[in-house]
Coordinates of C-alpha atoms in Angstrom, one line a residue:
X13 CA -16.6 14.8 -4.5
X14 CA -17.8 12.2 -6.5
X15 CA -16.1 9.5 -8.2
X16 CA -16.8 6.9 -10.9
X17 CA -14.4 4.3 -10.8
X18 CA -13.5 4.0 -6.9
X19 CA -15.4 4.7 -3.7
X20 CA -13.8 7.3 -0.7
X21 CA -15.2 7.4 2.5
X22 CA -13.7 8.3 5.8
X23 CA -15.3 7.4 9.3
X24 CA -13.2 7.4 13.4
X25 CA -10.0 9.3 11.3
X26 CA -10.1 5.7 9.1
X27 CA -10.0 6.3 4.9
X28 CA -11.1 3.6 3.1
X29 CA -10.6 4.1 -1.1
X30 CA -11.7 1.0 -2.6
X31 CA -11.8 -0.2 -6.7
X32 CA -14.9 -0.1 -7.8
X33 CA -15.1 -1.1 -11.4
X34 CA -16.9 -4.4 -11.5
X35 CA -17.3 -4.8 -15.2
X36 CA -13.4 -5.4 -15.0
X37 CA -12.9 -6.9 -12.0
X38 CA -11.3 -3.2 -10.5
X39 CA -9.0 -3.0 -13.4
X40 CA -5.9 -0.2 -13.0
X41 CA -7.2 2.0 -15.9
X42 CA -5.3 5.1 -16.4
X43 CA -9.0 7.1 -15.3
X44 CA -9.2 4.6 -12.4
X45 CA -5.4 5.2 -10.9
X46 CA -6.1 9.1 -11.4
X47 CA -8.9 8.9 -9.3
X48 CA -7.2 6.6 -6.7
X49 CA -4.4 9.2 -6.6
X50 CA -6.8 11.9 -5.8
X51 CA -8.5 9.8 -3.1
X52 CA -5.1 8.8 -1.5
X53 CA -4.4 12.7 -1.0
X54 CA -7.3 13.5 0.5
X55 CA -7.1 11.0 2.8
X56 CA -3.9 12.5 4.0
X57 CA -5.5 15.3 5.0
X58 CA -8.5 13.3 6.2
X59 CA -7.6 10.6 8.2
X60 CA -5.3 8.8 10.1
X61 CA -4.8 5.5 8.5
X62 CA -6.0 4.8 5.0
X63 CA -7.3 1.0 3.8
X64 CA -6.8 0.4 -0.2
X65 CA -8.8 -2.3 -1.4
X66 CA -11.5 -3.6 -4.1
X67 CA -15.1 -3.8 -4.0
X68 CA -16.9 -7.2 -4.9
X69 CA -14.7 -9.9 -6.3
X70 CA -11.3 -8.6 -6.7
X71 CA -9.0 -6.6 -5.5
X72 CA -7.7 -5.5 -8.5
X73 CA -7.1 -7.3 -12.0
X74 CA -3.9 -5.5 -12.9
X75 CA -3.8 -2.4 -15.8
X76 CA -7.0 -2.4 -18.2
X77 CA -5.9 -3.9 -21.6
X78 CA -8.5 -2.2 -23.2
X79 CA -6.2 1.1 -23.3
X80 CA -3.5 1.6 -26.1
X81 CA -0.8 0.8 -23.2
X82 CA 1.2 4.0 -24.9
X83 CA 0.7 2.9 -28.2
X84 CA -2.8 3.6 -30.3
X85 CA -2.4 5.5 -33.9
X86 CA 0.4 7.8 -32.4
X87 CA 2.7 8.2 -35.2
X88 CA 5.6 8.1 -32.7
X89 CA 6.8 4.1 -31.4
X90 CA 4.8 2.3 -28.9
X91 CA 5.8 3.0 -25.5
X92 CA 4.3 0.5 -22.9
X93 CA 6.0 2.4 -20.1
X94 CA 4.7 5.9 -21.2
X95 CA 1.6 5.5 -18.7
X96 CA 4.4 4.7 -15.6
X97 CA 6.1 7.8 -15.9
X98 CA 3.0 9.9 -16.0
X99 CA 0.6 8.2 -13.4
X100 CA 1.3 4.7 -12.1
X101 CA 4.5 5.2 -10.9
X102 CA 3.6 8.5 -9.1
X103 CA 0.9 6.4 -7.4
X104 CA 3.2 4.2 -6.1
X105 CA 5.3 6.2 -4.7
X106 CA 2.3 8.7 -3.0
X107 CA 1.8 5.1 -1.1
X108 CA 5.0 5.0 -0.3
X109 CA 5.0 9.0 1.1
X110 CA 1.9 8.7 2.6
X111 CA 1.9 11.0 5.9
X112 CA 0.3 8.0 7.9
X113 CA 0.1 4.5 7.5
X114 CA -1.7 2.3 4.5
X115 CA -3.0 -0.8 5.0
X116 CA -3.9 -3.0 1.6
X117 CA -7.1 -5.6 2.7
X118 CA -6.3 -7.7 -0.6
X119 CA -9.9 -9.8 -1.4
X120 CA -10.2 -11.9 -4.9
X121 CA -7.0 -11.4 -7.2
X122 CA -4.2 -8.8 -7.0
X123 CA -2.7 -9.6 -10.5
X124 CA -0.3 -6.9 -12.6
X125 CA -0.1 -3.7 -10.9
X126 CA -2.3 -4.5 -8.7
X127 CA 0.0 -7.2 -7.3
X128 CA 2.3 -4.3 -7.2
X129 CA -0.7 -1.5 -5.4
X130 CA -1.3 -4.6 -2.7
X131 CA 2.3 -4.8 -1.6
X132 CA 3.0 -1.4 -1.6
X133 CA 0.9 -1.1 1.7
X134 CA 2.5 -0.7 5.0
X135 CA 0.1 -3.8 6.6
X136 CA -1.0 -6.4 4.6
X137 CA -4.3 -8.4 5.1
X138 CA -5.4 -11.0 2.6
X139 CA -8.7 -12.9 2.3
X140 CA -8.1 -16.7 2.8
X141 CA -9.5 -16.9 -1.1
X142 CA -7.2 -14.1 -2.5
X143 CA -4.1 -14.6 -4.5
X144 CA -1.0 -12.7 -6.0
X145 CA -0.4 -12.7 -9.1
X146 CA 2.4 -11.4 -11.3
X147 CA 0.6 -11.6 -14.8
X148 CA 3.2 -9.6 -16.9
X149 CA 4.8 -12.7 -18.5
X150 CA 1.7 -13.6 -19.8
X151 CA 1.2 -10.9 -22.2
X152 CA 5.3 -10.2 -23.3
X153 CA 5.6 -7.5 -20.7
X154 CA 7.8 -6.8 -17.6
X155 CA 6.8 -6.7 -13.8
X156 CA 5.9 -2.9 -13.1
X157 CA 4.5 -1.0 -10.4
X158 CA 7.4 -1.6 -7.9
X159 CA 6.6 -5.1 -8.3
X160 CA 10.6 -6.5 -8.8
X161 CA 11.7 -4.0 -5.7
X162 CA 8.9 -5.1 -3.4
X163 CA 9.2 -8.5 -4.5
X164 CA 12.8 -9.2 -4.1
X165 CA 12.8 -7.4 -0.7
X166 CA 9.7 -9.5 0.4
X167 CA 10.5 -12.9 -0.4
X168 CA 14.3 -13.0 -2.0
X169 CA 15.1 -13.2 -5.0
X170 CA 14.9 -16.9 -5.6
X171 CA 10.8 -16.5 -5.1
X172 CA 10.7 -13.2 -6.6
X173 CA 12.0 -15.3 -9.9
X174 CA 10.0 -18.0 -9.6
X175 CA 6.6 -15.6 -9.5
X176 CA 7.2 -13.4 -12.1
X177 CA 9.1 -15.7 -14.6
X178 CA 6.5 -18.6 -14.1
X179 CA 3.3 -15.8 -13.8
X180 CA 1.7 -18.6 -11.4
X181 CA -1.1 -17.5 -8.9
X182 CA 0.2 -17.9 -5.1
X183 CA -2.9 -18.0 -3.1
X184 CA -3.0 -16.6 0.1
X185 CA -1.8 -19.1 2.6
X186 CA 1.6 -19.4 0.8
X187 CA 1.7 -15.8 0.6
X188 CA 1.6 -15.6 4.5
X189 CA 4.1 -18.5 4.7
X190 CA 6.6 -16.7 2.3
X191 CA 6.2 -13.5 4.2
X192 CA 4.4 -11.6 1.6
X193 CA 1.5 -10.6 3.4
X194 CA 1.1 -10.1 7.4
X195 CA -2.3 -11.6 8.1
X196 CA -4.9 -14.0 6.1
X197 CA -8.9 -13.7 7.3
X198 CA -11.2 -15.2 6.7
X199 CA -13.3 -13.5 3.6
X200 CA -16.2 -12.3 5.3
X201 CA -13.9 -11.1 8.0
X202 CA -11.6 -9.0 5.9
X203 CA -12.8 -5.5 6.2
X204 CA -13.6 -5.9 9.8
X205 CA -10.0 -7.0 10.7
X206 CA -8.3 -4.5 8.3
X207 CA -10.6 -1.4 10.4
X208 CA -9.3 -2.9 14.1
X209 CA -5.8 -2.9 12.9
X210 CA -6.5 1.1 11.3
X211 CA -8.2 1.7 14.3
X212 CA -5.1 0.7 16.5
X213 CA -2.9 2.9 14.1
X214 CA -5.6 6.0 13.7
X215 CA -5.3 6.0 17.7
X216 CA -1.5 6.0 17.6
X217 CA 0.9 8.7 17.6
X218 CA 0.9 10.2 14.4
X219 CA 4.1 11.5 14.3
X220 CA 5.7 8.5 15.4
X221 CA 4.0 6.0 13.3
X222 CA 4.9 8.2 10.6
X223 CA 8.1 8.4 11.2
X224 CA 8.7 5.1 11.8
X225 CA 6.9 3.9 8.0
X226 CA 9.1 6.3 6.4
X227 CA 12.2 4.6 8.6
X228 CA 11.4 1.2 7.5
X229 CA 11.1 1.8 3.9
X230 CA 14.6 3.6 4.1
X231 CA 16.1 0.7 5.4
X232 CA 15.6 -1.2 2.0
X233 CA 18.2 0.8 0.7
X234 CA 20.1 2.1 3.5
X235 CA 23.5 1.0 4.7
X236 CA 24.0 0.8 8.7
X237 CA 25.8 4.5 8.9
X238 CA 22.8 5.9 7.0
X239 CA 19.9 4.3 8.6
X240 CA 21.6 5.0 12.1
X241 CA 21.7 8.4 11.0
X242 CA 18.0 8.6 10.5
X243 CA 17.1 7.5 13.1
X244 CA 19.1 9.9 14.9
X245 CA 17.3 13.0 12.8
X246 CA 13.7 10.9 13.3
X247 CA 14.0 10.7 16.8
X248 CA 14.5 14.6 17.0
X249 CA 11.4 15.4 15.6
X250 CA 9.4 12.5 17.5
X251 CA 10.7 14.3 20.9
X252 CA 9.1 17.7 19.7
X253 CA 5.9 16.2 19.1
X254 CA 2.7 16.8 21.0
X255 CA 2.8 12.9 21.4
X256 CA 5.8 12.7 23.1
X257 CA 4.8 14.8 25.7
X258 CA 1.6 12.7 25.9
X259 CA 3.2 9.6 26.2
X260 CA 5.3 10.7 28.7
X261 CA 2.7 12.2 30.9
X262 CA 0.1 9.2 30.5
X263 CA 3.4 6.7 31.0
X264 CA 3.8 8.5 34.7
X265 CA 0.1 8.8 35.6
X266 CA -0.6 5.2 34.6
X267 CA -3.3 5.8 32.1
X268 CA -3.5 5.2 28.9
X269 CA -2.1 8.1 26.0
X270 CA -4.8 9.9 24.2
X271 CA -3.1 10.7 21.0
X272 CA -4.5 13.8 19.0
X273 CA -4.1 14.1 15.3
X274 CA -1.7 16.4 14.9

């Protein structure tokens, strides 16, 4: 399958779906997230880890302006958030349910949604010369995309404010320092270091590693009883796994697992 505004390409059980519009510096367009979403399940099927990130000199410049945003010559009242409901916020959330793990290589900006797309990843590895960017201010809109949940979880809430009521970029470094981002490479490095850490997880027990993702992003939201809980129900189903019984075996033979994709 072809596609116009991205590129898809899967090698060693490792997707990789990167932005590919240059002419906009890999601007979210509504045809641009469609085809992202499509890319994103395939490469559950696929693969075994998946890398989002952006081709030449940006990771991605937030939504493309250059769309009504909802509004055009529609008799009915301008509705900035129409375009959530219908595609962005799916996205998001297919991120967030992905059957394996995503890591988000972040090169050049990651402004608007795109901010939002880079931290919705379960790794995060930045470019020395990228920055974050929460643009909305700048044009009278609201963070979207996830943006004030992943935010506020990330860094607090006294940092969450100061990013998206200020709109200011926060390079890379200070990303790492506020805990925003896991690792910064440097540039020419990125794509290399993002594949050794998906080739770690591709290698890994599936089940597991997708049980754990899914555990961690419960616990935003989860009190003690509940998260205890699922853990509980988690650790059922990593026990019946194929890798389980792997681990085990390779544990008591000395050698090291080989974990199949399940």
């Amino acid at each position: 399958m072809s596609f116009e505004k991205i590129t898809y390409t899967v090698e060693d059980d490792i997707a990789v779906i990167a932005f590919n519009d240059p002419k906009t510096m890999n601007a979210a367009g509504v045809d641009t997230v469609d085809e992202m979403s499509l890319a994103l399940e395939k490469a559950g099927d696929a693969a075994r880890c998946t890398i989002i990130t952006g081709n030449g000199r940006g990771f991605c410049s937030g939504a493309n302006l250059s769309g009504n945003m909802g509004g055009g010559k529609s008799e009915r009242k301008p509705d900035a958030g129409r375009e959530l409901d219908r595609l962005y916020n799916p996205f998001i959330k297919a991120i967030r349910t992905h059957p394996h793990p995503v890591i988000t290589a972040v090169n050049g900006a990651a402004a608007g949604v795109g901010c939002s797309i880079a931290l919705a990843g379960d790794f995060i590895v930045a470019a020395e010369s990228s920055y974050f960017l929460q643009a909305f201010r700048r044009i009278g809109l609201v963070p979207d995309g996830g943006s004030t949940y992943l935010l506020t979880r990330a860094i607090g809430r006294a940092r969450a404010m100061e990013m998206t009521l200020f709109g200011e970029k926060i390079p890379a470094s200070q990303a790492h320092e506020w805990g925003l981002v896991n690792r910064v490479v440097a540039d020419d490095k990125l794509m290399d270091e993002a594949k050794n850490y998906a080739k770690q997880l591709a290698e890994g027990p599936t089940t597991a590693l997708a049980l754990i993702r899914d555990l961690i992003w419960q616990a935003e939201d989860n009190d003690f009883d509940a998260q205890l809980q699922a853990e509980r129900f988690a650790q059922r189903t990593a026990g019946r796994s194929p890798d389980f019984a792997e681990g085990v075996k390779a544990f008591l033979e000395k050698r090291p697992a080989d974990f199949k994709k399940v």
